[in-house]
């Protein structure tokens, strides 16, 4: 990754020069001073200063900056940078952030930005647009590019056809090595990155491939047919991306041809595309393990996040009710306030699962460097809001059930208040524990679970029994 470490003097609105703060601090996180400088330049509409700040940025760094800015500053940055803004940066941000940005941009601006992208990056952006706006953007593109992008969009989501690049080099088998090399030297619009050339017949059917190292080691008069691999690595355009990723992993591939159901060459998948797939699949697995939807992002709102997590917590509440019913079988063996013992597993279980949900998202975000000092407090506030909102909802549900079950409105109030406190503190524990462990150099993915479970159990039992004791004067 490129680092912006030099401190070049920049003009300020008042006239004197100041030094450009480094983009990242010593720990590799986004520097708050740089973020403040960029925000100031945006607010003051200082185009030259903003261009100087981001002139050496890699697309991933520009994406990090976009995510760190306030929502209203993101489209403004793009407008100020104009043609110098690399639209590939939009593929590096959360989907929710990308959609918000695209909503604010003019269709002509999006079309101009998409035109300069590799087809796979262009598809990522087009997928985030409403159908009507997507059609408008495509209409403003040259016919050849429009047809290629539309063909990719017609393939199923999460398929090789959606992931492929439609830019590739294909030659006939009767060409010589010299002809092929001269063709690549003279052609201006070659793919930005490629590792092999493909061999096709007049109908575009894939016949073979030639790795670049073999091509460069061969004599100029040798024909391509003589040095090509007659069984090239290929995948169907409709094949699922996770299956393609396994193929790359199994055979250590760096690229593979993508063919349609008739065997015609339609694109190529590179290893960098597969890295993204592997990350997405791992991200989804980890989130789902904790009962979180795979598409949840740190940029999502409190209400969207609450709705996405509610079903899993509701299922957990139902299973906890079953456990409580089993304890109820031993009612005669219990002495004081039997209902408390019966309801205790519900409080502990819901608190534990709420903490696990928050912990799962936090640990993953720390591992991918999406969560750091610059956005920690914002995410903490979001998680606290989600915990409080879920607590209020489940307080009403469980309070009503307990009141009817034990014929005691007071007991319904007690467990309702307990659930509000438990889910709120479980959410805080789920993010504070990983952040604290990470701060002290301990791997949060390994150690967060036991700490979060212990905290939620202790807080859950103390809150529930403490409220009950004070309420009923036991």
Short mmCIF file of C-alpha atoms in Angstrom, two decimals:
data_model
loop_
_atom_site.label_atom_id
_atom_site.label_comp_id
_atom_site.label_asym_id
_atom_site.label_seq_id
_atom_site.Cartn_x
_atom_site.Cartn_y
_atom_site.Cartn_z
CA UNK A 1 0.00 0.00 0.00
CA UNK A 2 1.24 3.45 -0.83
CA UNK A 3 1.94 5.69 2.15
CA UNK A 4 1.76 9.47 2.12
CA UNK A 5 4.60 10.20 4.52
CA UNK A 6 6.20 13.29 3.06
CA UNK A 7 5.11 16.62 4.51
CA UNK A 8 4.77 19.02 1.62
CA UNK A 9 4.03 22.67 2.45
CA UNK A 10 0.51 23.66 1.44
CA UNK A 11 -1.10 27.09 1.17
CA UNK A 12 -3.86 27.82 3.65
CA UNK A 13 -6.76 30.26 3.34
CA UNK A 14 -4.85 32.78 5.47
CA UNK A 15 -1.78 32.71 3.26
CA UNK A 16 1.00 31.04 5.32
CA UNK A 17 2.15 27.56 4.43
CA UNK A 18 1.49 24.53 6.61
CA UNK A 19 2.79 20.98 6.49
CA UNK A 20 0.63 18.19 5.15
CA UNK A 21 -0.06 15.69 7.95
CA UNK A 22 0.68 12.03 7.16
CA UNK A 23 -2.31 10.01 5.97
CA UNK A 24 -1.69 7.23 8.49
CA UNK A 25 -0.18 7.37 11.95
CA UNK A 26 2.55 5.10 13.34
CA UNK A 27 0.00 2.37 14.06
CA UNK A 28 -1.27 2.37 10.48
CA UNK A 29 -4.60 4.02 11.27
CA UNK A 30 -6.07 7.06 9.57
CA UNK A 31 -4.50 10.18 11.07
CA UNK A 32 -7.16 12.47 12.65
CA UNK A 33 -5.07 15.50 11.68
CA UNK A 34 -5.13 14.48 8.02
CA UNK A 35 -8.87 13.85 8.19
CA UNK A 36 -9.40 17.31 9.69
CA UNK A 37 -7.23 18.92 6.98
CA UNK A 38 -9.18 17.15 4.22
CA UNK A 39 -12.51 18.14 5.78
CA UNK A 40 -11.39 21.76 6.06
CA UNK A 41 -10.32 21.80 2.40
CA UNK A 42 -13.69 20.40 1.36
CA UNK A 43 -15.67 22.87 3.44
CA UNK A 44 -13.60 25.76 2.05
CA UNK A 45 -13.82 24.38 -1.53
CA UNK A 46 -10.02 24.57 -1.85
CA UNK A 47 -9.57 22.41 -4.94
CA UNK A 48 -5.79 22.78 -5.25
CA UNK A 49 -5.19 22.01 -1.60
CA UNK A 50 -7.47 18.96 -1.73
CA UNK A 51 -5.77 17.68 -4.89
CA UNK A 52 -2.39 18.07 -3.23
CA UNK A 53 -3.58 16.11 -0.20
CA UNK A 54 -4.72 13.07 -2.22
CA UNK A 55 -2.56 13.27 -5.35
CA UNK A 56 -0.48 10.17 -4.51
CA UNK A 57 -3.31 8.12 -3.05
CA UNK A 58 -3.99 4.53 -3.97
CA UNK A 59 -7.67 3.80 -4.62
CA UNK A 60 -7.93 1.92 -1.31
CA UNK A 61 -6.59 4.93 0.62
CA UNK A 62 -9.02 7.22 -1.13
CA UNK A 63 -11.78 4.79 -0.16
CA UNK A 64 -10.67 4.90 3.48
CA UNK A 65 -10.82 8.68 3.38
CA UNK A 66 -14.31 8.65 1.89
CA UNK A 67 -15.60 6.36 4.64
CA UNK A 68 -14.04 8.52 7.37
CA UNK A 69 -15.60 11.76 6.07
CA UNK A 70 -19.06 12.95 7.06
CA UNK A 71 -21.81 11.81 4.62
CA UNK A 72 -22.35 15.29 3.15
CA UNK A 73 -18.61 15.74 2.53
CA UNK A 74 -18.18 12.57 0.45
CA UNK A 75 -19.92 13.63 -2.79
CA UNK A 76 -18.49 17.11 -2.34
CA UNK A 77 -14.94 15.67 -2.40
CA UNK A 78 -15.70 13.88 -5.67
CA UNK A 79 -17.15 17.02 -7.23
CA UNK A 80 -14.17 19.13 -6.19
CA UNK A 81 -11.60 16.62 -7.50
CA UNK A 82 -13.48 16.29 -10.79
CA UNK A 83 -11.61 14.30 -13.44
CA UNK A 84 -8.74 13.60 -11.05
CA UNK A 85 -10.97 11.50 -8.78
CA UNK A 86 -10.39 7.76 -9.26
CA UNK A 87 -13.83 6.13 -9.28
CA UNK A 88 -12.20 2.81 -8.39
CA UNK A 89 -12.13 4.18 -4.84
CA UNK A 90 -15.90 3.62 -4.70
CA UNK A 91 -15.28 -0.12 -4.94
CA UNK A 92 -13.23 0.07 -1.73
CA UNK A 93 -16.02 1.45 0.51
CA UNK A 94 -18.99 -0.21 2.21
CA UNK A 95 -21.93 -0.82 -0.08
CA UNK A 96 -24.16 1.45 2.00
CA UNK A 97 -21.61 4.29 1.72
CA UNK A 98 -21.27 3.72 -2.02
CA UNK A 99 -25.04 3.86 -2.52
CA UNK A 100 -25.31 7.08 -0.50
CA UNK A 101 -22.55 8.71 -2.57
CA UNK A 102 -24.01 7.62 -5.91
CA UNK A 103 -27.42 9.00 -4.95
CA UNK A 104 -25.89 12.47 -4.65
CA UNK A 105 -23.88 12.41 -7.90
CA UNK A 106 -25.11 13.44 -11.32
CA UNK A 107 -25.65 10.62 -13.81
CA UNK A 108 -23.17 12.22 -16.23
CA UNK A 109 -20.53 12.29 -13.49
CA UNK A 110 -21.02 8.60 -12.75
CA UNK A 111 -20.94 7.69 -16.45
CA UNK A 112 -17.69 9.60 -16.96
CA UNK A 113 -16.10 7.94 -13.93
CA UNK A 114 -17.23 4.42 -14.92
CA UNK A 115 -15.87 4.85 -18.44
CA UNK A 116 -12.25 4.85 -17.22
CA UNK A 117 -12.59 1.77 -14.97
CA UNK A 118 -11.84 -1.88 -15.56
CA UNK A 119 -15.07 -3.69 -16.32
CA UNK A 120 -15.17 -5.58 -13.00
CA UNK A 121 -14.90 -2.32 -11.04
CA UNK A 122 -17.49 -0.69 -13.28
CA UNK A 123 -19.89 -3.56 -12.60
CA UNK A 124 -19.45 -3.13 -8.84
CA UNK A 125 -20.54 0.49 -9.12
CA UNK A 126 -23.38 -0.16 -11.56
CA UNK A 127 -24.78 -2.85 -9.25
CA UNK A 128 -25.28 -0.19 -6.58
CA UNK A 129 -27.47 1.99 -8.81
CA UNK A 130 -31.27 1.81 -9.18
CA UNK A 131 -32.34 0.18 -12.45
CA UNK A 132 -33.47 3.46 -14.03
CA UNK A 133 -30.26 5.30 -13.23
CA UNK A 134 -28.19 2.27 -14.25
CA UNK A 135 -29.82 2.37 -17.68
CA UNK A 136 -29.11 6.10 -17.97
CA UNK A 137 -25.42 5.57 -17.17
CA UNK A 138 -25.13 2.73 -19.69
CA UNK A 139 -26.78 4.87 -22.38
CA UNK A 140 -24.03 7.47 -21.99
CA UNK A 141 -21.21 4.95 -22.55
CA UNK A 142 -19.70 4.01 -25.93
CA UNK A 143 -21.55 1.13 -27.61
CA UNK A 144 -18.73 -1.42 -27.21
CA UNK A 145 -18.33 -0.71 -23.51
CA UNK A 146 -22.08 -0.64 -22.96
CA UNK A 147 -22.59 -4.06 -24.55
CA UNK A 148 -19.76 -5.62 -22.55
CA UNK A 149 -21.02 -4.24 -19.24
CA UNK A 150 -24.63 -5.16 -19.96
CA UNK A 151 -23.55 -8.72 -20.75
CA UNK A 152 -21.82 -8.98 -17.37
CA UNK A 153 -24.86 -7.54 -15.59
CA UNK A 154 -27.06 -10.17 -17.23
CA UNK A 155 -25.17 -12.95 -15.45
CA UNK A 156 -26.41 -14.08 -12.00
CA UNK A 157 -25.23 -12.18 -8.94
CA UNK A 158 -22.14 -13.68 -7.27
CA UNK A 159 -21.24 -15.54 -10.46
CA UNK A 160 -17.98 -15.56 -12.41
CA UNK A 161 -19.65 -13.46 -15.10
CA UNK A 162 -20.18 -10.63 -12.60
CA UNK A 163 -16.61 -10.85 -11.31
CA UNK A 164 -14.77 -11.11 -14.63
CA UNK A 165 -12.93 -8.42 -16.55
CA UNK A 166 -14.00 -8.13 -20.15
CA UNK A 167 -10.62 -6.65 -21.11
CA UNK A 168 -8.26 -9.37 -22.33
CA UNK A 169 -5.86 -10.16 -25.19
CA UNK A 170 -6.93 -12.82 -27.67
CA UNK A 171 -5.12 -13.82 -30.88
CA UNK A 172 -5.59 -16.48 -33.60
CA UNK A 173 -3.48 -19.66 -33.43
CA UNK A 174 -1.66 -18.98 -36.71
CA UNK A 175 -0.07 -15.75 -35.47
CA UNK A 176 3.63 -15.87 -34.69
CA UNK A 177 5.24 -14.83 -31.44
CA UNK A 178 6.67 -11.79 -33.21
CA UNK A 179 3.28 -10.71 -34.51
CA UNK A 180 1.76 -11.06 -31.07
CA UNK A 181 4.47 -9.04 -29.36
CA UNK A 182 4.29 -6.32 -32.00
CA UNK A 183 0.50 -6.21 -31.61
CA UNK A 184 0.81 -5.66 -27.86
CA UNK A 185 3.44 -2.97 -28.34
CA UNK A 186 1.35 -1.05 -30.87
CA UNK A 187 -2.06 -1.35 -29.18
CA UNK A 188 -2.81 1.50 -26.82
CA UNK A 189 -5.85 0.12 -24.97
CA UNK A 190 -4.37 -3.08 -23.57
CA UNK A 191 -5.70 -4.34 -20.20
CA UNK A 192 -3.99 -2.69 -17.26
CA UNK A 193 -3.01 -6.09 -15.81
CA UNK A 194 -2.75 -9.46 -17.56
CA UNK A 195 -0.71 -12.63 -17.12
CA UNK A 196 -1.52 -14.61 -20.25
CA UNK A 197 -2.90 -14.22 -23.73
CA UNK A 198 -5.74 -16.36 -25.06
CA UNK A 199 -6.04 -18.20 -28.35
CA UNK A 200 -9.41 -18.20 -30.11
CA UNK A 201 -10.94 -19.26 -33.42
CA UNK A 202 -12.99 -16.95 -35.68
CA UNK A 203 -16.08 -17.70 -33.56
CA UNK A 204 -14.31 -16.57 -30.36
CA UNK A 205 -14.23 -20.14 -29.01
CA UNK A 206 -11.37 -20.65 -26.56
CA UNK A 207 -8.63 -22.86 -28.02
CA UNK A 208 -5.80 -22.33 -25.58
CA UNK A 209 -3.65 -19.85 -23.66
CA UNK A 210 -0.03 -18.74 -23.55
CA UNK A 211 1.56 -17.46 -20.32
CA UNK A 212 3.55 -14.28 -20.80
CA UNK A 213 6.79 -15.87 -19.58
CA UNK A 214 6.52 -18.61 -22.23
CA UNK A 215 5.71 -16.04 -24.91
CA UNK A 216 8.75 -13.92 -24.09
CA UNK A 217 11.07 -16.94 -24.05
CA UNK A 218 9.96 -18.13 -27.50
CA UNK A 219 11.53 -17.18 -30.85
CA UNK A 220 9.68 -14.65 -33.00
CA UNK A 221 8.97 -17.03 -35.96
CA UNK A 222 7.31 -19.66 -33.72
CA UNK A 223 3.52 -19.80 -34.09
CA UNK A 224 1.22 -19.33 -31.11
CA UNK A 225 -0.33 -22.74 -31.74
CA UNK A 226 3.04 -24.40 -31.15
CA UNK A 227 3.50 -22.95 -27.66
CA UNK A 228 -0.08 -22.63 -26.40
CA UNK A 229 -1.58 -24.66 -23.59
CA UNK A 230 -4.37 -26.61 -25.30
CA UNK A 231 -6.20 -27.12 -21.98
CA UNK A 232 -6.28 -23.67 -20.43
CA UNK A 233 -7.73 -22.93 -17.03
CA UNK A 234 -11.32 -21.91 -17.59
CA UNK A 235 -14.54 -21.35 -15.67
CA UNK A 236 -18.14 -21.03 -16.79
CA UNK A 237 -19.55 -17.53 -16.62
CA UNK A 238 -22.52 -18.82 -14.60
CA UNK A 239 -20.36 -20.63 -12.04
CA UNK A 240 -20.66 -19.37 -8.46
CA UNK A 241 -17.81 -17.15 -7.29
CA UNK A 242 -17.05 -19.28 -4.23
CA UNK A 243 -16.50 -22.31 -6.47
CA UNK A 244 -14.18 -20.26 -8.68
CA UNK A 245 -12.27 -19.14 -5.58
CA UNK A 246 -11.79 -22.75 -4.51
CA UNK A 247 -10.45 -23.55 -8.00
CA UNK A 248 -7.88 -20.74 -7.72
CA UNK A 249 -6.91 -21.89 -4.24
CA UNK A 250 -6.61 -25.53 -5.20
CA UNK A 251 -4.46 -24.99 -8.31
CA UNK A 252 -2.63 -21.78 -7.31
CA UNK A 253 -3.98 -19.90 -10.32
CA UNK A 254 -3.32 -16.24 -11.04
CA UNK A 255 -5.84 -15.96 -13.87
CA UNK A 256 -8.48 -18.04 -15.63
CA UNK A 257 -10.53 -17.62 -18.79
CA UNK A 258 -14.27 -17.14 -18.47
CA UNK A 259 -16.39 -18.79 -21.17
CA UNK A 260 -20.11 -18.87 -21.92
CA UNK A 261 -22.17 -22.04 -22.32
CA UNK A 262 -20.99 -22.33 -25.95
CA UNK A 263 -17.30 -22.19 -25.00
CA UNK A 264 -16.79 -18.65 -26.28
CA UNK A 265 -14.31 -16.44 -24.45
CA UNK A 266 -16.16 -13.61 -22.67
CA UNK A 267 -13.73 -12.47 -19.99
CA UNK A 268 -10.98 -13.26 -17.53
CA UNK A 269 -10.80 -13.53 -13.76
CA UNK A 270 -7.59 -12.45 -12.01
CA UNK A 271 -6.28 -13.42 -8.61
CA UNK A 272 -7.03 -9.96 -7.17
CA UNK A 273 -10.71 -10.55 -7.91
CA UNK A 274 -10.51 -13.87 -6.06
CA UNK A 275 -8.90 -12.25 -3.02
CA UNK A 276 -11.98 -10.03 -2.78
CA UNK A 277 -14.23 -13.08 -3.07
CA UNK A 278 -12.36 -14.95 -0.33
CA UNK A 279 -12.59 -11.93 1.96
CA UNK A 280 -16.31 -11.54 1.31
CA UNK A 281 -16.97 -15.24 1.94
CA UNK A 282 -14.96 -15.24 5.17
CA UNK A 283 -16.67 -12.06 6.26
CA UNK A 284 -20.09 -13.58 5.63
CA UNK A 285 -19.23 -16.80 7.47
CA UNK A 286 -17.98 -14.98 10.54
CA UNK A 287 -20.99 -12.70 10.69
CA UNK A 288 -23.46 -15.51 10.20
CA UNK A 289 -21.74 -17.48 12.95
CA UNK A 290 -22.75 -14.70 15.33
CA UNK A 291 -26.28 -14.35 14.00
CA UNK A 292 -25.55 -11.24 11.93
CA UNK A 293 -26.61 -10.76 8.30
CA UNK A 294 -23.71 -11.10 5.88
CA UNK A 295 -24.44 -7.72 4.26
CA UNK A 296 -24.28 -5.71 7.51
CA UNK A 297 -21.68 -2.96 7.37
CA UNK A 298 -20.28 -0.51 9.90
CA UNK A 299 -21.84 2.31 7.93
CA UNK A 300 -25.39 0.98 8.39
CA UNK A 301 -27.83 2.96 10.54
CA UNK A 302 -29.04 1.98 14.00
CA UNK A 303 -32.51 1.08 12.74
CA UNK A 304 -31.24 -1.04 9.81
CA UNK A 305 -28.79 -2.84 12.09
CA UNK A 306 -31.48 -3.40 14.72
CA UNK A 307 -33.83 -4.92 12.13
CA UNK A 308 -31.13 -7.20 10.77
CA UNK A 309 -30.26 -8.57 14.21
CA UNK A 310 -33.79 -8.81 15.60
CA UNK A 311 -34.76 -12.18 13.99
CA UNK A 312 -31.81 -14.07 15.48
CA UNK A 313 -32.46 -12.62 18.92
CA UNK A 314 -36.15 -13.50 18.59
CA UNK A 315 -35.25 -17.11 17.78
CA UNK A 316 -32.90 -17.13 20.74
CA UNK A 317 -35.67 -15.82 22.99
CA UNK A 318 -37.91 -18.68 21.89
CA UNK A 319 -35.22 -21.29 22.63
CA UNK A 320 -34.56 -19.63 25.99
CA UNK A 321 -38.26 -19.97 26.82
CA UNK A 322 -37.97 -23.70 26.21
CA UNK A 323 -35.02 -23.91 28.63
CA UNK A 324 -36.97 -21.92 31.20
CA UNK A 325 -39.89 -24.33 30.84
CA UNK A 326 -37.59 -27.24 31.64
CA UNK A 327 -36.47 -25.55 34.86
CA UNK A 328 -40.12 -25.07 35.69
CA UNK A 329 -40.46 -28.83 36.05
CA UNK A 330 -38.55 -28.54 39.34
CA UNK A 331 -40.82 -25.89 40.83
CA UNK A 332 -41.58 -27.85 43.98
CA UNK A 333 -37.85 -28.10 44.81
CA UNK A 334 -37.39 -24.37 44.82
CA UNK A 335 -38.22 -22.29 47.88
CA UNK A 336 -38.34 -18.54 47.30
CA UNK A 337 -39.70 -16.87 44.23
CA UNK A 338 -39.56 -19.80 41.89
CA UNK A 339 -40.24 -17.52 38.93
CA UNK A 340 -36.83 -15.87 39.30
CA UNK A 341 -34.98 -19.14 38.85
CA UNK A 342 -37.15 -19.99 35.86
CA UNK A 343 -36.56 -16.66 34.11
CA UNK A 344 -32.84 -16.32 34.87
CA UNK A 345 -31.67 -18.41 31.84
CA UNK A 346 -33.65 -16.13 29.52
CA UNK A 347 -31.89 -13.03 30.77
CA UNK A 348 -28.44 -14.66 30.64
CA UNK A 349 -28.96 -16.26 27.24
CA UNK A 350 -30.25 -13.13 25.52
CA UNK A 351 -27.48 -11.04 27.02
CA UNK A 352 -24.86 -13.54 25.87
CA UNK A 353 -26.16 -13.66 22.31
CA UNK A 354 -26.50 -9.87 22.04
CA UNK A 355 -22.91 -9.52 23.23
CA UNK A 356 -21.77 -12.16 20.73
CA UNK A 357 -23.45 -10.34 17.84
CA UNK A 358 -21.65 -7.08 18.64
CA UNK A 359 -18.39 -8.90 19.34
CA UNK A 360 -18.50 -10.72 15.99
CA UNK A 361 -18.84 -7.49 14.02
CA UNK A 362 -16.22 -5.72 16.14
CA UNK A 363 -13.60 -8.47 15.88
CA UNK A 364 -14.03 -8.72 12.13
CA UNK A 365 -13.84 -4.95 11.72
CA UNK A 366 -10.64 -4.82 13.77
CA UNK A 367 -9.11 -7.61 11.69
CA UNK A 368 -9.81 -5.74 8.44
CA UNK A 369 -8.83 -2.36 9.93
CA UNK A 370 -12.32 -0.98 9.35
CA UNK A 371 -12.60 -0.16 13.06
CA UNK A 372 -10.01 2.17 14.59
CA UNK A 373 -9.59 5.28 16.66
CA UNK A 374 -11.13 7.57 14.06
CA UNK A 375 -14.53 5.85 14.07
CA UNK A 376 -14.53 3.92 17.38
CA UNK A 377 -16.81 6.27 19.28
CA UNK A 378 -19.27 6.48 16.40
CA UNK A 379 -19.53 2.69 16.26
CA UNK A 380 -19.80 2.46 20.06
CA UNK A 381 -22.73 4.89 19.96
CA UNK A 382 -24.36 2.87 17.20
CA UNK A 383 -23.98 -0.40 19.11
CA UNK A 384 -25.34 1.20 22.28
CA UNK A 385 -28.34 2.44 20.30
CA UNK A 386 -28.97 -1.01 18.83
CA UNK A 387 -28.72 -2.61 22.29
CA UNK A 388 -31.09 -0.10 23.85
CA UNK A 389 -33.64 -0.39 21.03
CA UNK A 390 -33.60 -4.20 21.11
CA UNK A 391 -33.83 -4.05 24.91
CA UNK A 392 -36.98 -1.93 24.77
CA UNK A 393 -38.64 -4.21 22.21
CA UNK A 394 -37.83 -7.45 24.01
CA UNK A 395 -38.76 -5.88 27.34
CA UNK A 396 -42.29 -5.44 26.00
CA UNK A 397 -42.42 -8.94 24.52
CA UNK A 398 -40.90 -10.84 27.43
CA UNK A 399 -42.54 -8.66 30.07
CA UNK A 400 -45.97 -9.51 28.61
CA UNK A 401 -45.15 -13.22 28.45
CA UNK A 402 -43.86 -13.31 32.04
CA UNK A 403 -46.84 -11.31 33.33
CA UNK A 404 -49.33 -13.74 31.81
CA UNK A 405 -47.27 -16.84 32.62
CA UNK A 406 -46.90 -16.13 36.34
CA UNK A 407 -50.00 -13.97 36.75
CA UNK A 408 -47.83 -11.07 37.96
CA UNK A 409 -47.63 -7.69 36.25
CA UNK A 410 -44.85 -6.72 38.64
CA UNK A 411 -42.71 -9.66 37.55
CA UNK A 412 -43.24 -8.59 33.93
CA UNK A 413 -41.89 -5.12 34.77
CA UNK A 414 -38.89 -6.64 36.57
CA UNK A 415 -37.75 -8.84 33.69
CA UNK A 416 -38.51 -6.05 31.22
CA UNK A 417 -36.23 -3.61 33.05
CA UNK A 418 -33.59 -6.33 33.36
CA UNK A 419 -33.63 -7.04 29.61
CA UNK A 420 -33.21 -3.36 28.77
CA UNK A 421 -30.13 -3.15 30.99
CA UNK A 422 -28.71 -6.50 29.92
CA UNK A 423 -28.99 -5.94 26.14
CA UNK A 424 -27.61 -2.41 26.49
CA UNK A 425 -24.55 -3.46 28.51
CA UNK A 426 -24.07 -6.60 26.40
CA UNK A 427 -23.77 -4.40 23.29
CA UNK A 428 -21.23 -2.19 25.04
CA UNK A 429 -19.27 -5.20 26.30
CA UNK A 430 -19.28 -6.73 22.82
CA UNK A 431 -17.38 -3.77 21.39
CA UNK A 432 -15.40 -2.53 24.39
CA UNK A 433 -13.82 -5.93 25.12
CA UNK A 434 -12.34 -6.42 21.61
CA UNK A 435 -11.20 -2.79 21.48
CA UNK A 436 -9.51 -3.07 24.88
CA UNK A 437 -7.82 -6.38 24.07
CA UNK A 438 -6.63 -5.01 20.72
CA UNK A 439 -5.27 -1.92 22.48
CA UNK A 440 -3.09 -4.13 24.70
CA UNK A 441 -1.85 -6.25 21.81
CA UNK A 442 -4.04 -9.29 22.51
CA UNK A 443 -5.80 -10.95 19.56
CA UNK A 444 -9.50 -10.07 20.07
CA UNK A 445 -10.62 -12.91 17.80
CA UNK A 446 -9.16 -15.46 20.21
CA UNK A 447 -9.86 -13.86 23.57
CA UNK A 448 -13.04 -11.81 23.25
CA UNK A 449 -15.51 -14.68 23.55
CA UNK A 450 -14.86 -15.75 27.17
CA UNK A 451 -14.64 -12.15 28.39
CA UNK A 452 -17.87 -11.09 26.68
CA UNK A 453 -19.69 -14.20 27.94
CA UNK A 454 -18.53 -13.61 31.50
CA UNK A 455 -19.48 -9.94 31.44
CA UNK A 456 -22.95 -10.58 30.04
CA UNK A 457 -23.60 -13.38 32.58
CA UNK A 458 -22.47 -11.29 35.53
CA UNK A 459 -24.32 -8.16 34.42
CA UNK A 460 -27.40 -10.20 33.51
CA UNK A 461 -27.73 -12.04 36.80
CA UNK A 462 -26.82 -9.00 38.88
CA UNK A 463 -29.28 -6.74 37.03
CA UNK A 464 -32.16 -9.20 37.12
CA UNK A 465 -31.75 -10.38 40.71
CA UNK A 466 -30.86 -6.89 41.94
CA UNK A 467 -34.01 -5.34 40.43
CA UNK A 468 -36.14 -8.22 41.70
CA UNK A 469 -34.71 -7.97 45.21
CA UNK A 470 -35.34 -4.22 45.35
CA UNK A 471 -38.81 -4.56 43.83
CA UNK A 472 -40.14 -7.44 45.93
CA UNK A 473 -37.99 -6.75 49.05
CA UNK A 474 -36.81 -10.37 49.13
#
